[in-house]
């Protein structure tokens, strides 16, 4: 069983405490030794609006359209996890020479 967790700090509260967004994916799969398994679908979309302009004139209701600009930023992220399991075989105790083989 694989449990993938992805956390990001999104914003802060008025007291300065960060707000943490967490996404989880749990999968139970059967994979042969050396094969690659893909876990995908942890997606996040974010839209940010930013208004910039001349300090005093951009605050006046009618004039703000002439003396400021609005920027819209859309961001899409997807977390993809690739797992390639390897089976480790232990060496029987009888085959290890005295002194650890070094």
Short mmCIF file of C-alpha atoms in Angstrom, two decimals:
data_model
loop_
_atom_site.label_atom_id
_atom_site.label_comp_id
_atom_site.label_asym_id
_atom_site.label_seq_id
_atom_site.Cartn_x
_atom_site.Cartn_y
_atom_site.Cartn_z
CA UNK A 1 0.00 0.00 0.00
CA UNK A 2 1.30 3.44 -0.93
CA UNK A 3 0.08 6.61 0.75
CA UNK A 4 1.27 9.82 -0.94
CA UNK A 5 0.75 13.13 0.85
CA UNK A 6 1.52 16.56 -0.60
CA UNK A 7 1.29 19.64 1.65
CA UNK A 8 1.81 23.31 0.83
CA UNK A 9 1.55 26.49 2.86
CA UNK A 10 -1.09 28.57 1.10
CA UNK A 11 -1.64 31.76 3.11
CA UNK A 12 -1.27 33.11 6.62
CA UNK A 13 -3.87 34.03 9.19
CA UNK A 14 -4.02 37.49 10.78
CA UNK A 15 -1.85 36.13 13.62
CA UNK A 16 0.82 34.98 11.13
CA UNK A 17 0.03 31.27 11.41
CA UNK A 18 0.40 29.53 8.01
CA UNK A 19 -2.57 27.72 6.49
CA UNK A 20 -1.52 24.33 5.13
CA UNK A 21 -3.36 22.61 2.29
CA UNK A 22 -2.90 18.83 2.18
CA UNK A 23 -3.72 16.40 -0.63
CA UNK A 24 -3.61 12.62 -0.23
CA UNK A 25 -3.64 9.61 -2.53
CA UNK A 26 -3.75 6.04 -1.29
CA UNK A 27 -3.15 3.16 -3.69
CA UNK A 28 -2.83 -0.56 -3.31
CA UNK A 29 -1.17 -2.20 -6.29
CA UNK A 30 0.76 -5.31 -7.27
CA UNK A 31 3.96 -4.57 -9.17
CA UNK A 32 6.66 -6.96 -10.34
CA UNK A 33 10.30 -6.43 -9.39
CA UNK A 34 11.76 -3.62 -11.51
CA UNK A 35 8.48 -2.48 -13.10
CA UNK A 36 7.47 1.16 -12.85
CA UNK A 37 4.24 2.27 -11.19
CA UNK A 38 2.80 5.77 -11.70
CA UNK A 39 0.62 7.61 -9.18
CA UNK A 40 -0.90 10.73 -10.74
CA UNK A 41 -3.92 12.93 -10.34
CA UNK A 42 -2.91 15.11 -7.37
CA UNK A 43 -3.91 18.28 -9.21
CA UNK A 44 -4.18 21.87 -8.05
CA UNK A 45 -5.56 24.87 -9.90
CA UNK A 46 -5.02 28.39 -8.60
CA UNK A 47 -6.12 31.76 -9.92
CA UNK A 48 -4.53 34.98 -8.65
CA UNK A 49 -5.80 38.50 -9.33
CA UNK A 50 -3.33 41.36 -8.85
CA UNK A 51 -4.14 45.05 -9.28
CA UNK A 52 -1.24 47.50 -9.62
CA UNK A 53 -1.31 51.21 -10.32
CA UNK A 54 -0.55 54.79 -9.32
CA UNK A 55 -0.99 54.93 -5.51
CA UNK A 56 -3.72 57.56 -5.03
CA UNK A 57 -5.39 57.61 -8.46
CA UNK A 58 -5.79 53.82 -8.62
CA UNK A 59 -7.99 53.92 -5.47
CA UNK A 60 -10.61 56.37 -6.88
CA UNK A 61 -13.61 54.29 -8.10
CA UNK A 62 -13.98 55.69 -11.64
CA UNK A 63 -10.33 56.61 -12.26
CA UNK A 64 -8.91 53.26 -11.14
CA UNK A 65 -9.61 51.81 -14.61
CA UNK A 66 -7.40 54.48 -16.22
CA UNK A 67 -4.55 54.46 -13.68
CA UNK A 68 -4.23 50.78 -12.77
CA UNK A 69 -3.96 47.37 -14.35
CA UNK A 70 -5.41 44.02 -13.40
CA UNK A 71 -3.33 40.89 -13.92
CA UNK A 72 -4.96 37.45 -13.90
CA UNK A 73 -2.62 34.51 -13.35
CA UNK A 74 -3.90 30.95 -13.73
CA UNK A 75 -1.70 28.11 -12.54
CA UNK A 76 -2.22 24.37 -12.86
CA UNK A 77 -0.02 21.83 -11.10
CA UNK A 78 -0.04 18.05 -11.08
CA UNK A 79 2.04 15.86 -8.83
CA UNK A 80 3.20 12.64 -10.49
CA UNK A 81 5.01 9.96 -8.47
CA UNK A 82 7.01 7.20 -10.17
CA UNK A 83 7.86 4.14 -8.08
CA UNK A 84 10.15 1.31 -9.21
CA UNK A 85 10.30 -1.39 -6.53
CA UNK A 86 13.35 -3.63 -6.13
CA UNK A 87 13.24 -6.89 -4.18
CA UNK A 88 16.28 -7.32 -1.96
CA UNK A 89 17.34 -10.92 -1.38
CA UNK A 90 19.13 -11.68 1.87
CA UNK A 91 22.28 -13.78 1.89
CA UNK A 92 22.02 -16.92 4.04
CA UNK A 93 24.26 -16.84 7.15
CA UNK A 94 26.14 -20.00 6.09
CA UNK A 95 27.61 -18.31 2.98
CA UNK A 96 29.14 -15.33 4.83
CA UNK A 97 32.86 -16.03 5.44
CA UNK A 98 34.34 -15.37 8.91
CA UNK A 99 35.16 -11.69 9.41
CA UNK A 100 32.20 -10.47 7.34
CA UNK A 101 33.85 -11.02 3.95
CA UNK A 102 35.90 -7.83 4.04
#
